[in-house]
Short mmCIF file of C-alpha atoms in Angstrom, two decimals:
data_model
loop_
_atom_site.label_atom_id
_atom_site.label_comp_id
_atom_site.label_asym_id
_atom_site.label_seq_id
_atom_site.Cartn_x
_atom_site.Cartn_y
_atom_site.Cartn_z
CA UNK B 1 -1.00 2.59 3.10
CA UNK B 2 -1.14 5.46 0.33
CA UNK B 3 -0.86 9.16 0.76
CA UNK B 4 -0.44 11.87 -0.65
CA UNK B 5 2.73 13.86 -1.64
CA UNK B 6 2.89 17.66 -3.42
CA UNK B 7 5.07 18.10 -5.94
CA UNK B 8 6.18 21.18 -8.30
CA UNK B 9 8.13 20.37 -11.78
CA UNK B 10 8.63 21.56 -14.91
CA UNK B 11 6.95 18.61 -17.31
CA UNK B 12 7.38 18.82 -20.92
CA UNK B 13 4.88 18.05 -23.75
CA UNK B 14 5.98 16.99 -26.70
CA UNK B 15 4.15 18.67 -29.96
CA UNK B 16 2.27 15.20 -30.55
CA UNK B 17 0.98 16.04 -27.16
CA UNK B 18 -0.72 19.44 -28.30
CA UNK B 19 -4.05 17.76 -29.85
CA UNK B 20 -4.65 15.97 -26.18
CA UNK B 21 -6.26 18.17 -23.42
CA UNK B 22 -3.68 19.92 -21.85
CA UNK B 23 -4.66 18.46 -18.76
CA UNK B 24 -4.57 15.30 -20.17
CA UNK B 25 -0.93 16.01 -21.44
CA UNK B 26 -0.22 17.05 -18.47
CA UNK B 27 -1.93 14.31 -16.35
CA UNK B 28 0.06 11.77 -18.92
CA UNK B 29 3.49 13.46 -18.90
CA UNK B 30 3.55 13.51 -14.93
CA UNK B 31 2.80 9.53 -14.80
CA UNK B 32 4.93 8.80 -17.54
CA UNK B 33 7.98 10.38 -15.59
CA UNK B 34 6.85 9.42 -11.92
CA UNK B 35 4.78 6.03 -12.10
CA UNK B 36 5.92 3.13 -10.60
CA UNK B 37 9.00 4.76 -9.34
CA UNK B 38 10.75 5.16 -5.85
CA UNK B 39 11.41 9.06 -4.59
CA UNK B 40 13.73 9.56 -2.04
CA UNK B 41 12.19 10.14 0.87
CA UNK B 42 8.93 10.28 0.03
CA UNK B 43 7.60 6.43 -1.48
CA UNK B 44 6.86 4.62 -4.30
CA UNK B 45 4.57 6.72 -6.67
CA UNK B 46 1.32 5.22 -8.01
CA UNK B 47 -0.04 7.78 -10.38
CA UNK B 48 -1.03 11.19 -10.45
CA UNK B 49 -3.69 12.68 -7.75
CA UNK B 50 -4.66 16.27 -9.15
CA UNK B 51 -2.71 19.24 -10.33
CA UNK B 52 -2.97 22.11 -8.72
CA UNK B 53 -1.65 24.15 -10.64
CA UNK B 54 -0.65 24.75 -14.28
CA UNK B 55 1.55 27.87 -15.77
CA UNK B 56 1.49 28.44 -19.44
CA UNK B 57 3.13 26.69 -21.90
CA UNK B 58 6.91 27.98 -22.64
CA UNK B 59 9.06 27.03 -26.13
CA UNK B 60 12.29 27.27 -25.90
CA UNK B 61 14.83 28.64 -28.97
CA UNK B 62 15.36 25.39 -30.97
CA UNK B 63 12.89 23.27 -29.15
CA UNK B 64 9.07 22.67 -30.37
CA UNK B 65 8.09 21.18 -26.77
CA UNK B 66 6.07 23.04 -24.43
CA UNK B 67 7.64 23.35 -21.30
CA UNK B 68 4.77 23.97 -18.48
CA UNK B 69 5.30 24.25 -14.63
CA UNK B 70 2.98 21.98 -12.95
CA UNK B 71 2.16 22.43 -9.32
CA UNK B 72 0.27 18.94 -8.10
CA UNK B 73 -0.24 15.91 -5.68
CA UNK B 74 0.83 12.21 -6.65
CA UNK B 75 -0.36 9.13 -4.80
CA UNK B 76 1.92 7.41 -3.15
CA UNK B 77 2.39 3.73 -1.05
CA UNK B 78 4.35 4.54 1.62
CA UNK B 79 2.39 2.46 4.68
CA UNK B 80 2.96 4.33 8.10
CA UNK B 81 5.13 2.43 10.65
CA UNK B 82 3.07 0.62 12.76
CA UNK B 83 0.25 0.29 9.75
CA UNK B 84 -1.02 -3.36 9.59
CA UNK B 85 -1.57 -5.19 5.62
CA UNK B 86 -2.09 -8.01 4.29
CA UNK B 87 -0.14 -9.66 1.31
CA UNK B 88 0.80 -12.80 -0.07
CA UNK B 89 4.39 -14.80 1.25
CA UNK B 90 7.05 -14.75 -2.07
CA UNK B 91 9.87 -16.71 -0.25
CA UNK B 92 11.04 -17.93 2.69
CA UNK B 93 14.96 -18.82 3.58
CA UNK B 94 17.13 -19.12 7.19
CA UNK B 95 17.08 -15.00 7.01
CA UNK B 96 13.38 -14.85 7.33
CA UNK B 97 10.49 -14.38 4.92
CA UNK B 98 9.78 -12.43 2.16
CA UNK B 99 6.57 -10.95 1.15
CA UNK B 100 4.84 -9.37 -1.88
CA UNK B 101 1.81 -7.04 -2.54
CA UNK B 102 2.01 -7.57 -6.33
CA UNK B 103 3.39 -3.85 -6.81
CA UNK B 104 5.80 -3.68 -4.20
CA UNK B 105 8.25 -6.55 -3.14
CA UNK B 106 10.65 -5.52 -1.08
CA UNK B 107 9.31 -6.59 2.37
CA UNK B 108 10.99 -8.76 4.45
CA UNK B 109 10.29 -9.88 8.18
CA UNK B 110 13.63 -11.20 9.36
CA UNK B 111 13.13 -14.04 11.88
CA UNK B 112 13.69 -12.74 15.06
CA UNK B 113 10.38 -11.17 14.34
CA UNK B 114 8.30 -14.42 13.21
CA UNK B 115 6.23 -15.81 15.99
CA UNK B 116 7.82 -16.83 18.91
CA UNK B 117 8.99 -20.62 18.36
CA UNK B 118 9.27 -20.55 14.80
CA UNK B 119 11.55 -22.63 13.11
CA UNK B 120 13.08 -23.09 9.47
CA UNK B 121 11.92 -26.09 7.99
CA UNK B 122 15.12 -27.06 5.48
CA UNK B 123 13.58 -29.51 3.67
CA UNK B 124 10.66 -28.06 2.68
CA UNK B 125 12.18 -24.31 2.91
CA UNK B 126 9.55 -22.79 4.65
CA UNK B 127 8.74 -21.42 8.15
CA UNK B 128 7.26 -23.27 11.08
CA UNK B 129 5.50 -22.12 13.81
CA UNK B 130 5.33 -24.76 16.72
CA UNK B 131 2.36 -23.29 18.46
CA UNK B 132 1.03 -25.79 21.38
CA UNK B 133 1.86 -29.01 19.39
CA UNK B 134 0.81 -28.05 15.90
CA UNK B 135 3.10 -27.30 13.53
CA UNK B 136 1.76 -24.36 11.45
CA UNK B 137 3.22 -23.91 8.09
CA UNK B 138 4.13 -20.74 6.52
CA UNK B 139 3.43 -22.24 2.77
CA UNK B 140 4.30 -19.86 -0.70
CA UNK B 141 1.45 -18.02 -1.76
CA UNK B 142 -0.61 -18.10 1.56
CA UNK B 143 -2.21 -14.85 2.50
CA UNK B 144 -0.07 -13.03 5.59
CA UNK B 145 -1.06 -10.08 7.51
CA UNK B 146 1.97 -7.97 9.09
CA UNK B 147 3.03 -4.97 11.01
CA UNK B 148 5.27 -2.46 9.40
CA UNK B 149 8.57 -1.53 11.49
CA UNK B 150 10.64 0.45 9.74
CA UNK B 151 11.24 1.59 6.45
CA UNK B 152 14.77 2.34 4.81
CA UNK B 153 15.48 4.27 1.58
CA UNK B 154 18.32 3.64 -0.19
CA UNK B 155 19.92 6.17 -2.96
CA UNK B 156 20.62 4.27 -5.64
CA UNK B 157 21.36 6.50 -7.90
CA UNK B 158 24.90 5.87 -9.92
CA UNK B 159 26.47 9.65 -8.35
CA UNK B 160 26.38 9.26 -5.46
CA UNK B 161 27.75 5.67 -4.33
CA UNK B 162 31.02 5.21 -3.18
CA UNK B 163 33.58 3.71 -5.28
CA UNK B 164 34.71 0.22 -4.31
CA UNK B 165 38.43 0.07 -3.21
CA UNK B 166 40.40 -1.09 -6.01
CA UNK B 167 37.31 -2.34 -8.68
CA UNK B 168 37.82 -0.23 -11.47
CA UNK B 169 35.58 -1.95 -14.05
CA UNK B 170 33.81 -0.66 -16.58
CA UNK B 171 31.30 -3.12 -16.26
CA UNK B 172 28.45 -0.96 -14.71
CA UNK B 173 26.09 -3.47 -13.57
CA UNK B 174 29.15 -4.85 -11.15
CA UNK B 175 29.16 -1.81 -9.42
CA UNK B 176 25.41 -1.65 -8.92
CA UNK B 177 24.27 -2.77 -5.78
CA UNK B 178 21.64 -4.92 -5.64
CA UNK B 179 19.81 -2.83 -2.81
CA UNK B 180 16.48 -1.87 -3.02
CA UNK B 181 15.81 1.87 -3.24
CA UNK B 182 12.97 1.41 -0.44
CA UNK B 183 12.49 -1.35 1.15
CA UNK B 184 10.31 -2.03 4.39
CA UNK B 185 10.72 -4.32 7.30
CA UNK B 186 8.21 -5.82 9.02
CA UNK B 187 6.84 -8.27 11.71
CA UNK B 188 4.42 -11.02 12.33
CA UNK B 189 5.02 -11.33 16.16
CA UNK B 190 2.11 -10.74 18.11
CA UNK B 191 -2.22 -11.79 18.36
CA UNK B 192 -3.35 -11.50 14.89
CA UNK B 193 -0.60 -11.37 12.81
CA UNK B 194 0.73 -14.08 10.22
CA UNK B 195 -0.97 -16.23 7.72
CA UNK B 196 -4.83 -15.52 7.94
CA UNK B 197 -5.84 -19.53 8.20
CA UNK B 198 -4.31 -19.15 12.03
CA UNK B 199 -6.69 -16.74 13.03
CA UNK B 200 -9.46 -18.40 11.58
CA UNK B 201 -10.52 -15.79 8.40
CA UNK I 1 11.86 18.34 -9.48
CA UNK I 2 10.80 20.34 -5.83
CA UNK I 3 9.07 18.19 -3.24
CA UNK I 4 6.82 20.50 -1.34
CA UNK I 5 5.15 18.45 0.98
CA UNK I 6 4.97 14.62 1.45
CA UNK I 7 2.20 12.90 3.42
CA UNK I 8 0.15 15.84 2.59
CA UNK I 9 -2.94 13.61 3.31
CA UNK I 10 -3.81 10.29 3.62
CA UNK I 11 -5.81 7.80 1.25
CA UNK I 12 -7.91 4.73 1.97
CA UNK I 13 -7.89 1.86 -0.40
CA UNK I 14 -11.03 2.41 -1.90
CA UNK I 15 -10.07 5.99 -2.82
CA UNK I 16 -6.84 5.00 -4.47
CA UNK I 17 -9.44 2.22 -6.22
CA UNK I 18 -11.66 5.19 -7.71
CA UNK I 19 -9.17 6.99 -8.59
CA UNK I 20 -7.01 4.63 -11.09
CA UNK I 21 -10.81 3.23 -12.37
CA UNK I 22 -11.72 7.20 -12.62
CA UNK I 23 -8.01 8.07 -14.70
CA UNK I 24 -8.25 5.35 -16.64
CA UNK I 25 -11.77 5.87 -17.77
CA UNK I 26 -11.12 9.72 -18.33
CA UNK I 27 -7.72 8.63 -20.70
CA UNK I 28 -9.74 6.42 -22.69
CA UNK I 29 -12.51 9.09 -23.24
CA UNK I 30 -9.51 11.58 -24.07
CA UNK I 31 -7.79 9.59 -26.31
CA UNK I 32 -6.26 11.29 -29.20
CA UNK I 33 -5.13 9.20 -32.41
CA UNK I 34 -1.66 9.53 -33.10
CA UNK I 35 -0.40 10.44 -30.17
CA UNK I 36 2.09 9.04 -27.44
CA UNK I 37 0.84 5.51 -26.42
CA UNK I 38 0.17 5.07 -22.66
CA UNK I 39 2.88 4.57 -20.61
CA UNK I 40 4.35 1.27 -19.93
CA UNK I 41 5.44 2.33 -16.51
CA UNK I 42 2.10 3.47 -15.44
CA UNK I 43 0.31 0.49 -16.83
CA UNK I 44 1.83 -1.72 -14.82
CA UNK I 45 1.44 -0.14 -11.97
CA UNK I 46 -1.85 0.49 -12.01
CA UNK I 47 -2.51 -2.90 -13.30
CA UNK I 48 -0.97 -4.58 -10.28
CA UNK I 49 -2.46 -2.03 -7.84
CA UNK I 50 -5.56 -2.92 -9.13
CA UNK I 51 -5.49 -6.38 -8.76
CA UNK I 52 -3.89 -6.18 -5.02
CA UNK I 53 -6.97 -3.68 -4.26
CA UNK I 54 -9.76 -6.30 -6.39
CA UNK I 55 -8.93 -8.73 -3.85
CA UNK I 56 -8.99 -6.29 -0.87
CA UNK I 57 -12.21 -5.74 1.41
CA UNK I 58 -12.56 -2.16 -0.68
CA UNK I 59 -13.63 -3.83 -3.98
CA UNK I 60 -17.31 -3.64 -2.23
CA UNK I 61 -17.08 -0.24 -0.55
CA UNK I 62 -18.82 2.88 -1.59
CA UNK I 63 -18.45 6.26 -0.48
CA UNK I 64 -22.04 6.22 1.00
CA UNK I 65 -20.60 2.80 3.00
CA UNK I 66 -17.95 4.90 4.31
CA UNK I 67 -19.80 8.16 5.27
CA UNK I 68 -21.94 5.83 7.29
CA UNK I 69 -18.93 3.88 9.12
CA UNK I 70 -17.93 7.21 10.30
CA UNK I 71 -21.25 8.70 11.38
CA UNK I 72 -21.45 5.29 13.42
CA UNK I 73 -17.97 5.35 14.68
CA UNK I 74 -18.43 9.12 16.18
CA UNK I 75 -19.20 8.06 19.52
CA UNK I 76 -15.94 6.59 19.75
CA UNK I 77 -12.66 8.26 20.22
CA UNK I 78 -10.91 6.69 17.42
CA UNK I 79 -7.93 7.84 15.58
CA UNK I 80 -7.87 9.30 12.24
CA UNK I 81 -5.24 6.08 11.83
CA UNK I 82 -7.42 4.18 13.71
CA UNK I 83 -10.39 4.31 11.31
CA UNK I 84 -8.45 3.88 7.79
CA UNK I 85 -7.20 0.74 8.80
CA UNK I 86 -10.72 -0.44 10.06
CA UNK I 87 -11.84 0.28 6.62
CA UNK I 88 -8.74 -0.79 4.93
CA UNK I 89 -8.60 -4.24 6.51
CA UNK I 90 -12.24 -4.86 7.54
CA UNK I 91 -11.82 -6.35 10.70
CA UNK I 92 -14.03 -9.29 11.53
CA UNK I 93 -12.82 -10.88 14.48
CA UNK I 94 -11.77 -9.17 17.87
CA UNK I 95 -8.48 -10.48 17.39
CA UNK I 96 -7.77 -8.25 14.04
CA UNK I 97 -9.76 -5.25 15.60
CA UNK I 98 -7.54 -5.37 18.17
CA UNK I 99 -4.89 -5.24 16.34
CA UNK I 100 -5.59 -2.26 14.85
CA UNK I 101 -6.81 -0.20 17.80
CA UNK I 102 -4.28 0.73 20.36
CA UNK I 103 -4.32 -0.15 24.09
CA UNK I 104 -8.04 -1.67 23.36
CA UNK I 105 -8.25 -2.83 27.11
CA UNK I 106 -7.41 0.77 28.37
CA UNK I 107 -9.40 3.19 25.91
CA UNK I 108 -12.73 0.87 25.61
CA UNK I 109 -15.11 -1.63 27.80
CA UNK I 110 -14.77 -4.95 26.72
CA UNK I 111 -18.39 -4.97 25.13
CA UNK I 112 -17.51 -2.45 22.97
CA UNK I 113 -15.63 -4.79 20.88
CA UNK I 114 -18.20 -6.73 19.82
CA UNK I 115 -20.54 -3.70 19.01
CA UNK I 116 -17.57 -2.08 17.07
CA UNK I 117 -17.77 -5.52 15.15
CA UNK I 118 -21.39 -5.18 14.57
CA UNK I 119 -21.44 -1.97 13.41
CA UNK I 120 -18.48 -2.50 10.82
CA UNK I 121 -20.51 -5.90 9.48
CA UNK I 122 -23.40 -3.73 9.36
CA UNK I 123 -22.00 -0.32 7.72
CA UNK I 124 -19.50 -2.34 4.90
CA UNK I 125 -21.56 -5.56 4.09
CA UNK I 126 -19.69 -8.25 1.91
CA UNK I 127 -21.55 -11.38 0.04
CA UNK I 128 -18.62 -13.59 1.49
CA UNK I 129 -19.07 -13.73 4.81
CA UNK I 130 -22.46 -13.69 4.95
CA UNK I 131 -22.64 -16.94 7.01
CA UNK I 132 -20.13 -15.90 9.47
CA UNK I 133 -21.96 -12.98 11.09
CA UNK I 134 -25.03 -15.11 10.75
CA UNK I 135 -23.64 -17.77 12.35
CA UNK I 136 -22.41 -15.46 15.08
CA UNK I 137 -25.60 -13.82 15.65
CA UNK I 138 -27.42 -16.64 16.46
CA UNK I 139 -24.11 -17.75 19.01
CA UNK I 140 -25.27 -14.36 20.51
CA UNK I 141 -28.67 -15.29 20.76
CA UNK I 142 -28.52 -18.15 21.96
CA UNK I 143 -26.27 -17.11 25.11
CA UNK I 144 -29.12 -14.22 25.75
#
C-alpha cells in the first residue's frame, strides 16, 4: 500500500526557520510542499521518509532564505495492482460504488466488477448482491475489502489541458475538470472480497 | 523538483504507523517558539492516515511480532508481496489467505493453510479475536 519514492529538490528555509534544527527545517519544508499531494506518476505523498542528503545552505542577492539541495525519500500510498485493502463504502449509484480510506477517495469499483448477480437497489440506492436467495446489502459505511486493478493519473495541472472549442471564459473553475489527479479502480468480484460481514470477520 | 526513483522500497502499515507517531513526536520535541506553525497540509494527512491505520490489524504489531512472522514463514516460498499483505491485512480465515497468496492450490498442500493460519494467530496476537481461534482450536480438537 505505501512505498517509497527518492526525490532531489531545492527546498527553501525561510530565516524564521534558522533557530529550528536544520533537519527539522528541512524535514518541515519538504512536508509542507509535498504532503497530502498527488505526483505524477509516482502517488499520493504522505510525509517525509529520511533525507539523504543535505548541501549547504545558499542566499541568494536580495533574498534572506536559505536555499539547500535536499536529496531524500518520501512515503507514498500508491497500492500495487493486484494489492488487496480494506476501506469503508462512501457511495453507491447505477455506475458502481465508491469507496474511501479516509485519506484517499478516489476509488471506484464500477459494476461490472461487483459480484456476479448484483443489482442496484433504486430505492434504497445501494448495491445488492443476490447470492443463493439472500439478498446481501452493500449499506454506507460498511467495511469492504477490494482488489486494486488499475490506477490512472491524471495531469491536472492548468498548462497543460486542452482548451475547450469555443469556451473562452474567464471563469477558471469552468474550465477545470473535475477529474481526479489519481484515481484507482478496483474490484470486489471473486472469494473474499466485498463487505467483511459476508465472509464472516 | 527531480524524481530519482519511485517505488524505491516498499512499506508495511505498521512502519508507515511508527513513522508519523516517530515525526510527530520528534517535531514536538523540536519545537521552536516563533516559528512557522505546522503545516495544515501535513496535519491532515497524517491525521487521517492515522486513524485509517488505528483501526487496521497494525495498531497491535511490533517489530519483534514481525521479525518472528518472518522467521516462521521461511519455510515457505512466499513472496516479498506475499508477506506484506499477510501482515497488512491479517488474514484469519482461509478464504482471505487465499486471497492474498497466488495459485494457493498449486504452490501449497491443502494443510498448509491452516498451519499458515496458526502461525499468523500465533506470531501477531490481537485481544479481539481471542474467542475465534479459541473456538477454532477446540473445532480442531475435537475432529482429532
Amino acid at each position: 500500500m505505501f512505498n517509497l519514492a527518492e526525490m532531489k529538490d531545492t527546498i527553501k528555509i525561510e530565516p524564521s526557520g534558522f533557530r529550528k534544527k536544520k533537519a527539522q527545517a528541512i524535514t518541515d519544508e519538504i512536508n509542507r510542499k509535498y504532503a497530502n499531494k498527488v505526483l505524477q506518476d509516482v502517488g499520493l505523498c504522505i510525509a517525509m521518509h529520511d533525507i539523504l542528503y543535505a548541501s549547504e545552505g545558499f542566499i541568494h542577492h536580495g533574498d534572506g532564505c536559505s536555499y539547500v539541495t535536499v536529496h531524500f525519500r518520501l512515503v507514498i500510498f500508491r497500492p500495487f495492482v493486484g494489492e488487496i485493502i480494506t476501506g469503508k463504502i462512501r457511495s453507491c449509484n447505477q455506475e458502481g460504488v465508491r469507496v474511501t480510506l479516509g485519506f484517499f477517495d478516489d476509488i471506484f469499483i464500477p459494476y461490472h466488477y461487483l459480484q456476479e448477480n448484483s443489482e442496484f437497489n433504486a430505492d434504497e440506492q445501494v448495491w445488492v448482491w443476490m447470492y443463493d436467495e439472500n439478498e446481501m446489502f452493500m449499506d454506507l459505511e460498511e467495511t469492504i475489502r477490494f482488489r486494486v486493478e488499475s490506477e490512472q493519473f491524471f495531469d491536472t495541472s492548468p498548462s497543460v489541458r486542452p482548451k475547450k472549442e469555443g469556451v473562452d471564459t474567464p471563469d477558471l473553475s469552468a474550465n477545470s475538470a473535475k477529474q481526479a489527479p489519481y484515481s484507482l479502480t478496483c474490484s470486489i468480484h471473486g472469494d473474499g472480497l466485498g463487505l467483511l460481514s459476508w465472509w464472516g470477520a | 523538483m527531480e524524481i530519482l526513483q519511485t517505488n524505491s522500497a516498499m512499506l508495511s502499515n505498521y512502519e508507515v504507523m511508527s513513522l508519523l507517531a516517530d515525526q510527530k513526536a520528534q517535531r514536538i520535541a523540536n519545537e521552536v517558539a516563533g516559528t512557522r506553525e505546522v503545516a495544515e497540509n501535513l496535519r491532515t494527512v497524517e491525521f487521517e492516515v492515522q486513524k485509517y491505520l488505528a483501526a487496521s490489524p497494525c495498531s497491535t504489531q511490533s517489530g519483534d511480532q514481525i521479525r518472528e512472522l518472518k522467521k516462521a514463514f521461511k519455510d515457505y516460498e512466499l513472496m516479498k508481496v506475499e508477506l506484506l499483505q499477510i501482515l497488512n491485512l491479517r488474514p484469519k480465515s482461509a478464504v482471505e489467505l487465499l486471497l492474498v497468496i497466488e495459485e494457493f492450490e498449486e504452490r501449497f498442500a491443502l494443510d498448509d493453510c491452516e498451519k499458515m493460519l496458526s502461525i499468523i494467530a500465533k506470531a501477531l496476537p490481537r485481544d479481539d479475536d481471542e474467542e475465534m481461534v479459541e473456538g477454532g482450536e477446540e473445532e480442531v480438537a475435537e475432529n482429532a
